[in-house]
Amino acid sequence: MPATPPPRRNFPAGFLWGTATAAYQVEGAAAEDGRGPSIWDTFSHTPGRVDAGDTGDVACDHYHRVEEDLDLLADLGVGAYRFSVSWPRVIPGGRGPVNPRGMDFYSRLVDGLIARNIEPVATLYHWDLPQELEDAGGWPHRDTALRFADYARTMGQALGDRVRTWITLNEPWCTAYLGYGSGVHAPGRTDPAAALAAVHHLDLGHGLAAQALRETSAPSAQVSVTLNLHHARGESERDAEAVRRIDALANRAFLGPMLEGAYPRDLIEDTAAVTDWSFVRDGDEKAACAPLDLLGVNYYNPVLVRVWDGSGPRATADGHADGAGTPWIACDDVEFVQQPGPYTEMGWNIDETGLTELLLRLHRDHPGLPLMITENGAAFADVPDAGGRVRDERRVDYLHRHLGAVLDAIDGGADVRGYFVWSLMDNFEWARGYAKRFGIVHVDRDTLERTWKDSAHWYRDVVTSGSLPA
Ligand code: PNW
């Protein structure tokens, strides 16, 4: 007798399936049609900042290949596409006049998506701050939050009739702590007090931008923010203090003001030696707490922490403690413990149980707030074989595990509305350059030709059936 195949697991009706990219990582055309420079142009053109000296000058040339890429999305069968708008493409100096040719690109992108029945999910800030605003002080400076809100209003007025879902910021953790704390991201500063000021002005900018989008977009538009929450675990009860510290600095520094209108007391106390938080003015925390329709969650891996007893070298397995600065401000007695493998080529451990736990925690702490996985994926270097096939079974396995983890969270009551693979195609992986390939579609660095990997075929089957194979 033939064995009955094990059943597929179904996602809820209406679950939104997508892929994600970001402007600087895919567009290229860095100096075309009136685009102004961003901090990532400056940073990537500074020797020593990005592996192999890679820059986003050409990237995937998506700016010129947008029609081909729209057809690629349609062929994948996805219901949504998450892209980001390059602030210096639409407002070259960060403030002041709009560049109509830049705006036109996004208008055509949105129209092209809608024409193919693909929902546009637009992120306003995926790290490419206009250089002029950095020169004026950047995110540690209050004015940047106000200019961000102006930019959001401009975008709402231009595209708010057509964009169904807005995301204000992508991963403000990276902007603040990697951009101004550890310095591994643009603008490359290593100043802990500036990093915490950046946290606040990102929180404030988010709230003001969310309000501006609400005021300018169709009533049905959904407003969201995307956070890379750190799912921190301790090895034992003794490590609860390390977990609390990481949770305050990495997660509640954003969740607190954005969702509850207040910074956590313990965060203020933990960081008292670095800043007195006097940049928080009356009314700011309330302003940061604009009503949200969804919370975007980017998830790659959990972290394992313990309290360092001062003996021996401190374990820094999260990969963020080398170099001149650290993202882990006031955490000198926290160790990041090496986790058991396997790992992706970023050196990130693969553990999907952290995703289920994180989603259930958000469901418990913020009941009634719908969740969306706005990024999840893995870097593996597989390239086409002689026959042109890309056998990336490790990526298929990664996605399979994590989609199963999403289903486990849904079974546990979490209200998860959608899932976006990072990324549609291999692209500029920030400080790691082009060598780290996150795409489900391969991009040849010489010809820029797009080739479906096995994972793209696999993902098409998942999204078109709305179910996960056993
Ligand atoms: C996210 N870290 O970045 C971003 O949103 C994407 O643009 C990026 O390509 C993707 O994840 C893969 O890295 C992160 O060092 C970059 O902890 C670095 C870290 C986390 C997220």
Short mmCIF file of C-alpha atoms and ligand atoms in Angstrom, two decimals:
data_model
loop_
_atom_site.label_atom_id
_atom_site.label_comp_id
_atom_site.label_asym_id
_atom_site.label_seq_id
_atom_site.Cartn_x
_atom_site.Cartn_y
_atom_site.Cartn_z
CA MET A 1 0.00 0.00 0.00
CA PRO A 2 1.35 3.44 -0.86
CA ALA A 3 1.97 5.53 2.24
CA THR A 4 -0.30 8.58 2.58
CA PRO A 5 1.85 11.67 2.39
CA PRO A 6 1.87 13.65 5.63
CA PRO A 7 -0.52 16.60 5.45
CA ARG A 8 0.58 20.10 4.62
CA ARG A 9 0.06 22.75 7.26
CA ASN A 10 -2.20 25.62 6.20
CA PHE A 11 -1.72 29.30 6.90
CA PRO A 12 -4.76 31.41 7.79
CA ALA A 13 -6.90 32.75 4.93
CA GLY A 14 -5.71 36.17 3.83
CA PHE A 15 -2.16 35.61 5.07
CA LEU A 16 0.10 38.05 3.22
CA TRP A 17 3.06 36.49 1.42
CA GLY A 18 5.90 38.59 0.18
CA THR A 19 9.55 39.24 -0.40
CA ALA A 20 11.55 42.23 0.80
CA THR A 21 14.37 44.50 -0.39
CA ALA A 22 15.72 47.94 0.52
CA ALA A 23 16.58 50.88 -1.72
CA TYR A 24 20.32 51.16 -1.18
CA GLN A 25 20.76 47.40 -1.37
CA VAL A 26 19.15 46.95 -4.79
CA GLU A 27 18.58 50.17 -6.71
CA GLY A 28 21.98 51.39 -7.85
CA ALA A 29 21.69 54.54 -10.00
CA ALA A 30 23.20 56.33 -7.04
CA ALA A 31 23.86 59.59 -8.86
CA GLU A 32 21.02 59.56 -11.36
CA ASP A 33 17.90 61.61 -11.90
CA GLY A 34 18.73 64.07 -9.17
CA ARG A 35 19.30 61.67 -6.27
CA GLY A 36 21.30 63.24 -3.45
CA PRO A 37 24.04 61.43 -1.52
CA SER A 38 23.19 59.37 1.55
CA ILE A 39 25.34 58.32 4.49
CA TRP A 40 25.72 54.89 2.85
CA ASP A 41 27.28 56.43 -0.27
CA THR A 42 29.78 58.23 1.91
CA PHE A 43 30.42 55.21 4.11
CA SER A 44 30.79 52.64 1.34
CA HIS A 45 33.18 54.95 -0.52
CA THR A 46 35.37 55.26 2.57
CA PRO A 47 38.17 52.69 2.28
CA GLY A 48 38.02 49.93 4.85
CA ARG A 49 34.38 50.30 5.76
CA VAL A 50 32.79 47.65 3.53
CA ASP A 51 34.22 44.22 2.69
CA ALA A 52 36.04 44.18 -0.66
CA GLY A 53 35.35 47.90 -1.08
CA ASP A 54 31.86 47.14 -2.39
CA THR A 55 29.41 50.02 -2.81
CA GLY A 56 25.75 50.41 -3.78
CA ASP A 57 26.60 52.46 -6.88
CA VAL A 58 25.18 49.77 -9.16
CA ALA A 59 23.78 47.20 -6.69
CA CYS A 60 21.22 45.09 -8.63
CA ASP A 61 20.49 47.95 -11.00
CA HIS A 62 16.88 47.62 -9.91
CA TYR A 63 16.33 51.30 -10.73
CA HIS A 64 16.70 50.47 -14.42
CA ARG A 65 15.35 46.92 -14.31
CA VAL A 66 12.22 47.65 -12.36
CA GLU A 67 9.86 46.24 -15.02
CA GLU A 68 11.80 42.97 -15.17
CA ASP A 69 11.79 42.76 -11.37
CA LEU A 70 8.06 43.43 -11.21
CA ASP A 71 7.51 40.53 -13.60
CA LEU A 72 9.76 38.39 -11.42
CA LEU A 73 7.56 39.15 -8.42
CA ALA A 74 4.45 38.30 -10.40
CA ASP A 75 5.99 35.00 -11.50
CA LEU A 76 6.80 34.17 -7.88
CA GLY A 77 3.12 34.55 -7.09
CA VAL A 78 3.63 36.75 -4.05
CA GLY A 79 0.77 38.88 -2.79
CA ALA A 80 2.99 41.67 -1.47
CA TYR A 81 6.36 43.34 -2.00
CA ARG A 82 8.20 45.22 0.71
CA PHE A 83 10.54 47.87 -0.70
CA SER A 84 12.02 51.01 0.78
CA VAL A 85 12.00 54.56 -0.47
CA SER A 86 15.35 56.29 -0.73
CA TRP A 87 14.85 59.56 1.16
CA PRO A 88 17.66 61.34 -0.79
CA ARG A 89 16.13 60.21 -4.07
CA VAL A 90 12.85 62.01 -3.33
CA ILE A 91 14.25 64.86 -1.19
CA PRO A 92 17.94 65.13 -2.16
CA GLY A 93 18.97 67.36 0.74
CA GLY A 94 16.73 65.63 3.29
CA ARG A 95 14.63 68.77 3.61
CA GLY A 96 13.34 71.19 1.06
CA PRO A 97 12.16 70.60 -2.47
CA VAL A 98 10.99 67.26 -3.80
CA ASN A 99 12.85 65.74 -6.74
CA PRO A 100 10.02 64.84 -9.13
CA ARG A 101 12.08 62.27 -11.08
CA GLY A 102 12.87 60.43 -7.86
CA MET A 103 9.26 60.44 -6.74
CA ASP A 104 8.17 59.26 -10.16
CA PHE A 105 10.25 56.10 -9.78
CA TYR A 106 8.33 55.05 -6.67
CA SER A 107 5.03 56.06 -8.20
CA ARG A 108 5.73 53.79 -11.18
CA LEU A 109 6.86 50.99 -8.87
CA VAL A 110 3.65 51.21 -6.86
CA ASP A 111 1.50 51.34 -9.99
CA GLY A 112 3.38 48.37 -11.44
CA LEU A 113 2.74 46.36 -8.28
CA ILE A 114 -0.94 47.19 -8.16
CA ALA A 115 -1.30 46.33 -11.86
CA ARG A 116 0.05 42.87 -11.00
CA ASN A 117 -2.16 42.49 -7.93
CA ILE A 118 0.77 42.79 -5.57
CA GLU A 119 0.33 44.89 -2.43
CA PRO A 120 2.96 47.59 -2.00
CA VAL A 121 4.47 47.66 1.49
CA ALA A 122 6.63 50.77 1.66
CA THR A 123 9.35 51.37 4.23
CA LEU A 124 10.30 55.04 4.55
CA TYR A 125 13.67 54.63 6.20
CA HIS A 126 15.94 51.69 5.52
CA TRP A 127 19.15 53.42 6.63
CA ASP A 128 19.98 55.79 3.77
CA LEU A 129 19.90 59.12 5.60
CA PRO A 130 20.52 62.11 3.31
CA GLN A 131 24.15 63.10 3.89
CA GLU A 132 23.18 66.74 4.48
CA LEU A 133 21.13 65.73 7.50
CA GLU A 134 24.04 63.74 8.91
CA ASP A 135 26.26 66.78 8.39
CA ALA A 136 23.75 68.72 10.48
CA GLY A 137 24.00 66.17 13.32
CA GLY A 138 22.16 63.07 12.10
CA TRP A 139 19.85 61.00 14.30
CA PRO A 140 21.44 62.13 17.58
CA HIS A 141 20.09 65.56 16.64
CA ARG A 142 16.42 66.35 17.25
CA ASP A 143 15.89 68.12 13.95
CA THR A 144 16.34 64.84 12.04
CA ALA A 145 13.15 63.47 13.65
CA LEU A 146 11.21 66.53 12.51
CA ARG A 147 12.59 66.34 8.99
CA PHE A 148 11.69 62.65 8.88
CA ALA A 149 8.10 63.54 9.72
CA ASP A 150 8.05 66.12 6.92
CA TYR A 151 9.37 63.51 4.49
CA ALA A 152 6.69 61.05 5.67
CA ARG A 153 4.02 63.65 5.01
CA THR A 154 5.39 64.21 1.51
CA MET A 155 5.30 60.47 0.83
CA GLY A 156 1.78 60.12 2.25
CA GLN A 157 0.57 62.93 0.02
CA ALA A 158 2.21 61.41 -3.06
CA LEU A 159 1.46 57.70 -2.60
CA GLY A 160 -1.02 57.47 0.28
CA ASP A 161 -3.89 56.81 -2.09
CA ARG A 162 -2.17 53.64 -3.36
CA VAL A 163 0.16 52.26 -0.68
CA ARG A 164 -1.82 49.92 1.56
CA THR A 165 0.87 49.41 4.22
CA TRP A 166 3.48 51.88 5.45
CA ILE A 167 6.48 51.07 7.60
CA THR A 168 8.13 54.12 9.14
CA LEU A 169 11.56 52.79 10.17
CA ASN A 170 13.41 49.59 9.47
CA GLU A 171 15.34 48.27 12.47
CA PRO A 172 16.09 51.45 14.41
CA TRP A 173 18.30 49.21 16.58
CA CYS A 174 20.77 49.01 13.68
CA THR A 175 20.57 52.72 12.91
CA ALA A 176 21.25 53.80 16.49
CA TYR A 177 23.59 51.14 17.82
CA LEU A 178 25.47 50.05 14.69
CA GLY A 179 25.51 53.51 13.09
CA TYR A 180 26.46 55.57 16.16
CA GLY A 181 27.58 52.98 18.74
CA SER A 182 29.73 50.26 17.16
CA GLY A 183 30.32 52.19 13.95
CA VAL A 184 30.04 49.15 11.65
CA HIS A 185 27.20 50.82 9.78
CA ALA A 186 26.96 54.34 8.37
CA PRO A 187 27.72 56.95 9.51
CA GLY A 188 30.32 54.94 11.40
CA ARG A 189 30.38 56.83 14.67
CA THR A 190 31.39 55.24 17.98
CA ASP A 191 29.79 57.44 20.62
CA PRO A 192 27.47 55.70 23.14
CA ALA A 193 25.76 58.91 24.24
CA ALA A 194 25.06 59.79 20.61
CA ALA A 195 23.67 56.29 20.03
CA LEU A 196 21.16 56.71 22.86
CA ALA A 197 20.18 60.15 21.61
CA ALA A 198 19.66 58.52 18.22
CA VAL A 199 17.40 55.90 19.83
CA HIS A 200 15.20 58.68 21.14
CA HIS A 201 15.03 60.69 17.95
CA LEU A 202 14.22 57.53 16.00
CA ASP A 203 11.38 56.80 18.44
CA LEU A 204 10.14 60.38 18.16
CA GLY A 205 10.57 60.48 14.39
CA HIS A 206 8.64 57.23 14.07
CA GLY A 207 5.69 58.60 16.06
CA LEU A 208 5.56 61.89 14.19
CA ALA A 209 5.89 60.12 10.83
CA ALA A 210 3.17 57.61 11.72
CA GLN A 211 0.84 60.49 12.51
CA ALA A 212 1.73 62.29 9.27
CA LEU A 213 1.07 59.12 7.26
CA ARG A 214 -2.27 58.67 9.00
CA GLU A 215 -3.27 62.21 8.12
CA THR A 216 -2.28 61.96 4.48
CA SER A 217 -3.12 58.37 3.49
CA ALA A 218 -6.37 56.63 2.65
CA PRO A 219 -8.37 55.65 5.75
CA SER A 220 -7.75 51.98 4.96
CA ALA A 221 -3.96 52.42 5.01
CA GLN A 222 -2.08 50.50 7.68
CA VAL A 223 0.79 52.11 9.58
CA SER A 224 3.58 50.06 11.08
CA VAL A 225 7.21 50.00 12.16
CA THR A 226 9.73 47.19 11.74
CA LEU A 227 11.93 46.18 14.68
CA ASN A 228 14.70 43.61 14.87
CA LEU A 229 13.87 42.45 18.35
CA HIS A 230 16.56 40.46 20.10
CA HIS A 231 15.21 37.25 21.53
CA ALA A 232 17.64 36.87 24.44
CA ARG A 233 17.84 33.72 26.50
CA GLY A 234 19.93 32.94 29.56
CA GLU A 235 21.72 29.71 30.28
CA SER A 236 20.30 29.58 33.79
CA GLU A 237 18.33 31.60 36.36
CA ARG A 238 21.57 33.39 37.26
CA ASP A 239 21.52 35.04 33.87
CA ALA A 240 18.14 36.74 34.21
CA GLU A 241 19.88 40.05 34.86
CA ALA A 242 21.79 39.79 31.56
CA VAL A 243 18.58 38.96 29.71
CA ARG A 244 16.82 41.92 31.30
CA ARG A 245 19.61 44.32 30.31
CA ILE A 246 19.70 43.22 26.69
CA ASP A 247 15.91 43.27 26.50
CA ALA A 248 15.78 46.85 27.83
CA LEU A 249 18.50 48.20 25.53
CA ALA A 250 17.56 46.33 22.36
CA ASN A 251 13.79 45.82 22.60
CA ARG A 252 12.04 47.92 25.21
CA ALA A 253 13.98 51.06 24.20
CA PHE A 254 11.68 50.98 21.15
CA LEU A 255 8.63 48.99 22.29
CA GLY A 256 8.27 51.16 25.41
CA PRO A 257 7.83 54.58 23.81
CA MET A 258 6.27 53.31 20.57
CA LEU A 259 3.64 51.05 22.12
CA GLU A 260 3.27 52.31 25.69
CA GLY A 261 4.34 55.94 25.54
CA ALA A 262 7.20 55.66 28.04
CA TYR A 263 10.80 54.58 28.33
CA PRO A 264 11.36 51.67 30.70
CA ARG A 265 12.74 52.91 34.04
CA ASP A 266 15.36 50.19 34.11
CA LEU A 267 16.80 51.34 30.76
CA ILE A 268 17.21 54.90 32.06
CA GLU A 269 18.92 53.56 35.19
CA ASP A 270 21.15 51.07 33.33
CA THR A 271 22.49 53.83 31.07
CA ALA A 272 22.70 56.66 33.64
CA ALA A 273 26.50 56.81 33.44
CA VAL A 274 26.29 57.40 29.68
CA THR A 275 23.45 59.92 29.40
CA ASP A 276 20.89 61.70 31.56
CA TRP A 277 18.31 61.37 28.75
CA SER A 278 17.73 65.14 28.87
CA PHE A 279 17.07 65.04 25.12
CA VAL A 280 13.64 63.57 25.98
CA ARG A 281 11.32 66.56 26.18
CA ASP A 282 7.84 66.75 27.69
CA GLY A 283 5.39 65.14 25.31
CA ASP A 284 7.98 63.22 23.28
CA GLU A 285 7.15 59.81 24.66
CA LYS A 286 3.48 60.42 23.96
CA ALA A 287 4.32 61.57 20.43
CA ALA A 288 6.36 58.40 19.85
CA CYS A 289 3.29 56.35 20.75
CA ALA A 290 1.19 56.87 17.63
CA PRO A 291 -1.50 54.21 17.15
CA LEU A 292 -0.21 51.32 15.02
CA ASP A 293 -2.13 48.80 12.92
CA LEU A 294 0.67 46.23 12.83
CA LEU A 295 4.09 45.56 14.28
CA GLY A 296 6.74 44.41 11.81
CA VAL A 297 9.18 41.83 13.16
CA ASN A 298 12.52 40.98 11.54
CA TYR A 299 13.94 37.74 12.85
CA TYR A 300 17.19 35.96 12.05
CA ASN A 301 18.42 34.27 15.25
CA PRO A 302 18.14 34.30 19.06
CA VAL A 303 21.01 35.33 21.35
CA LEU A 304 22.32 33.47 24.37
CA VAL A 305 23.61 35.67 27.20
CA ARG A 306 25.07 35.31 30.64
CA VAL A 307 26.42 37.51 33.39
CA TRP A 308 30.20 37.74 33.09
CA ASP A 309 31.94 37.04 36.36
CA GLY A 310 35.08 38.88 35.28
CA SER A 311 37.26 35.79 35.01
CA GLY A 312 38.79 34.89 31.69
CA PRO A 313 38.08 36.69 28.41
CA ARG A 314 34.52 37.92 27.97
CA ALA A 315 32.59 35.88 25.40
CA THR A 316 31.34 38.11 22.57
CA ALA A 317 29.83 35.54 20.25
CA ASP A 318 27.22 37.92 18.84
CA GLY A 319 29.99 39.28 16.60
CA HIS A 320 29.45 42.87 17.69
CA ALA A 321 32.19 43.44 20.22
CA ASP A 322 35.18 43.84 17.93
CA GLY A 323 36.32 47.23 16.69
CA ALA A 324 36.34 50.64 18.26
CA GLY A 325 32.82 50.71 19.65
CA THR A 326 30.03 48.47 20.83
CA PRO A 327 26.30 48.40 20.25
CA TRP A 328 25.89 46.98 23.77
CA ILE A 329 26.07 50.17 25.75
CA ALA A 330 26.47 49.74 29.52
CA CYS A 331 26.56 45.97 29.11
CA ASP A 332 30.21 45.36 29.94
CA ASP A 333 29.32 42.51 32.29
CA VAL A 334 27.12 40.71 29.78
CA GLU A 335 28.59 37.84 27.78
CA PHE A 336 27.26 36.60 24.44
CA VAL A 337 27.68 32.85 24.49
CA GLN A 338 28.52 30.83 21.40
CA GLN A 339 25.44 28.81 20.46
CA PRO A 340 25.46 25.35 18.99
CA GLY A 341 25.34 25.37 15.17
CA PRO A 342 24.39 25.14 12.42
CA TYR A 343 25.12 28.64 11.23
CA THR A 344 24.42 30.66 8.12
CA GLU A 345 27.27 32.37 6.30
CA MET A 346 26.70 35.49 8.40
CA GLY A 347 27.82 33.37 11.34
CA TRP A 348 24.27 33.57 12.70
CA ASN A 349 23.01 30.43 14.40
CA ILE A 350 19.92 28.76 13.00
CA ASP A 351 17.25 28.35 15.66
CA GLU A 352 13.65 28.83 14.67
CA THR A 353 12.29 28.19 18.17
CA GLY A 354 13.33 31.75 19.05
CA LEU A 355 10.85 33.05 16.47
CA THR A 356 7.92 31.17 18.00
CA GLU A 357 8.91 32.35 21.47
CA LEU A 358 9.34 35.95 20.34
CA LEU A 359 5.95 36.05 18.61
CA LEU A 360 4.21 34.52 21.64
CA ARG A 361 5.91 37.02 23.94
CA LEU A 362 4.71 39.93 21.78
CA HIS A 363 1.22 38.44 21.75
CA ARG A 364 1.31 38.22 25.55
CA ASP A 365 2.82 41.66 26.20
CA HIS A 366 0.88 43.55 23.53
CA PRO A 367 -2.40 41.70 23.08
CA GLY A 368 -4.49 42.84 20.13
CA LEU A 369 -1.53 44.12 18.11
CA PRO A 370 -1.31 42.23 14.80
CA LEU A 371 2.19 41.06 13.88
CA MET A 372 3.91 40.65 10.54
CA ILE A 373 7.25 39.02 9.78
CA THR A 374 8.77 41.74 7.60
CA GLU A 375 12.12 39.92 7.20
CA ASN A 376 13.41 36.41 7.68
CA GLY A 377 16.00 34.60 5.62
CA ALA A 378 19.53 33.31 5.39
CA ALA A 379 22.83 34.00 3.65
CA PHE A 380 24.31 31.03 1.78
CA ALA A 381 26.75 31.34 -1.08
CA ASP A 382 25.22 28.86 -3.54
CA VAL A 383 25.66 29.87 -7.18
CA PRO A 384 24.38 28.35 -10.41
CA ASP A 385 25.85 24.97 -11.38
CA ALA A 386 26.86 24.08 -14.95
CA GLY A 387 23.22 23.57 -15.84
CA GLY A 388 22.22 26.94 -14.38
CA ARG A 389 20.51 25.46 -11.34
CA VAL A 390 21.08 26.89 -7.86
CA ARG A 391 20.72 24.12 -5.29
CA ASP A 392 20.27 26.10 -2.08
CA GLU A 393 18.72 23.37 0.02
CA ARG A 394 20.08 24.95 3.21
CA ARG A 395 18.00 28.07 2.51
CA VAL A 396 14.93 25.94 1.77
CA ASP A 397 15.48 24.18 5.09
CA TYR A 398 15.91 27.52 6.90
CA LEU A 399 12.70 28.95 5.43
CA HIS A 400 10.80 25.73 6.07
CA ARG A 401 11.82 25.69 9.73
CA HIS A 402 10.96 29.33 10.27
CA LEU A 403 7.59 29.14 8.53
CA GLY A 404 6.80 26.16 10.75
CA ALA A 405 7.78 28.31 13.73
CA VAL A 406 5.36 31.00 12.56
CA LEU A 407 2.59 28.39 12.36
CA ASP A 408 3.46 27.22 15.87
CA ALA A 409 3.06 30.81 17.11
CA ILE A 410 -0.26 31.14 15.30
CA ASP A 411 -1.39 27.86 16.91
CA GLY A 412 -0.41 29.43 20.25
CA GLY A 413 -2.69 32.41 19.61
CA ALA A 414 -0.36 34.98 18.03
CA ASP A 415 -2.05 37.11 15.38
CA VAL A 416 0.51 36.91 12.57
CA ARG A 417 -0.74 38.47 9.35
CA GLY A 418 2.08 37.92 6.90
CA TYR A 419 5.62 36.85 6.09
CA PHE A 420 8.28 38.43 3.87
CA VAL A 421 11.42 36.57 2.83
CA TRP A 422 14.65 38.52 3.06
CA SER A 423 15.42 38.83 0.26
CA LEU A 424 13.92 38.78 -3.20
CA MET A 425 17.40 38.74 -4.70
CA ASP A 426 21.08 38.74 -3.74
CA ASN A 427 22.04 42.33 -2.96
CA PHE A 428 24.39 44.75 -1.17
CA GLU A 429 24.64 43.27 2.31
CA TRP A 430 25.79 46.49 4.03
CA ALA A 431 29.22 46.20 5.67
CA ARG A 432 29.59 42.69 4.20
CA GLY A 433 29.16 43.77 0.61
CA TYR A 434 28.00 41.43 -2.17
CA ALA A 435 29.66 38.26 -0.91
CA LYS A 436 26.78 37.54 1.47
CA ARG A 437 23.86 36.32 -0.60
CA PHE A 438 20.39 36.44 1.00
CA GLY A 439 18.32 36.19 -2.20
CA ILE A 440 15.93 33.47 -3.26
CA VAL A 441 16.91 34.74 -6.70
CA HIS A 442 20.61 34.70 -7.63
CA VAL A 443 22.14 37.86 -9.12
CA ASP A 444 25.26 37.44 -11.24
CA ARG A 445 27.66 40.21 -10.19
CA ASP A 446 29.02 40.64 -13.73
CA THR A 447 25.90 40.44 -15.85
CA LEU A 448 23.34 41.24 -13.10
CA GLU A 449 21.27 38.43 -14.57
CA ARG A 450 18.58 37.07 -12.23
CA THR A 451 18.34 33.26 -11.80
CA TRP A 452 15.78 31.51 -9.64
CA LYS A 453 17.33 29.42 -6.87
CA ASP A 454 15.61 26.22 -5.76
CA SER A 455 14.30 28.23 -2.79
CA ALA A 456 12.43 30.55 -5.15
CA HIS A 457 10.65 27.59 -6.75
CA TRP A 458 9.93 26.20 -3.29
CA TYR A 459 8.62 29.56 -2.04
CA ARG A 460 6.34 29.92 -5.04
CA ASP A 461 4.75 26.61 -4.14
CA VAL A 462 4.24 27.75 -0.54
CA VAL A 463 2.76 31.14 -1.39
CA THR A 464 0.48 29.91 -4.15
CA SER A 465 -0.86 27.04 -2.01
CA GLY A 466 -0.87 29.01 1.28
CA SER A 467 0.52 25.94 2.99
CA LEU A 468 3.76 24.41 4.15
CA PRO A 469 4.82 20.96 2.91
CA ALA A 470 5.51 18.43 5.63
C1 PNW B 1 18.67 43.43 8.41
N1 PNW B 1 23.24 42.72 12.91
O1 PNW B 1 19.90 43.92 8.80
C2 PNW B 1 18.24 44.47 7.41
O2 PNW B 1 16.96 44.99 7.61
C3 PNW B 1 18.51 44.10 6.00
O3 PNW B 1 18.68 45.26 5.25
C4 PNW B 1 19.69 43.16 5.94
O4 PNW B 1 20.11 42.90 4.64
C5 PNW B 1 19.29 41.87 6.63
O5 PNW B 1 18.84 42.13 7.95
C6 PNW B 1 20.39 40.83 6.70
O6 PNW B 1 21.47 41.31 7.43
C7 PNW B 1 20.66 43.55 9.84
O7 PNW B 1 24.44 42.86 12.67
C8 PNW B 1 22.02 43.79 9.70
O8 PNW B 1 22.81 42.30 14.00
C9 PNW B 1 22.87 43.51 10.72
C10 PNW B 1 22.36 42.99 11.89
C11 PNW B 1 21.00 42.77 12.05
C12 PNW B 1 20.15 43.04 11.01
#
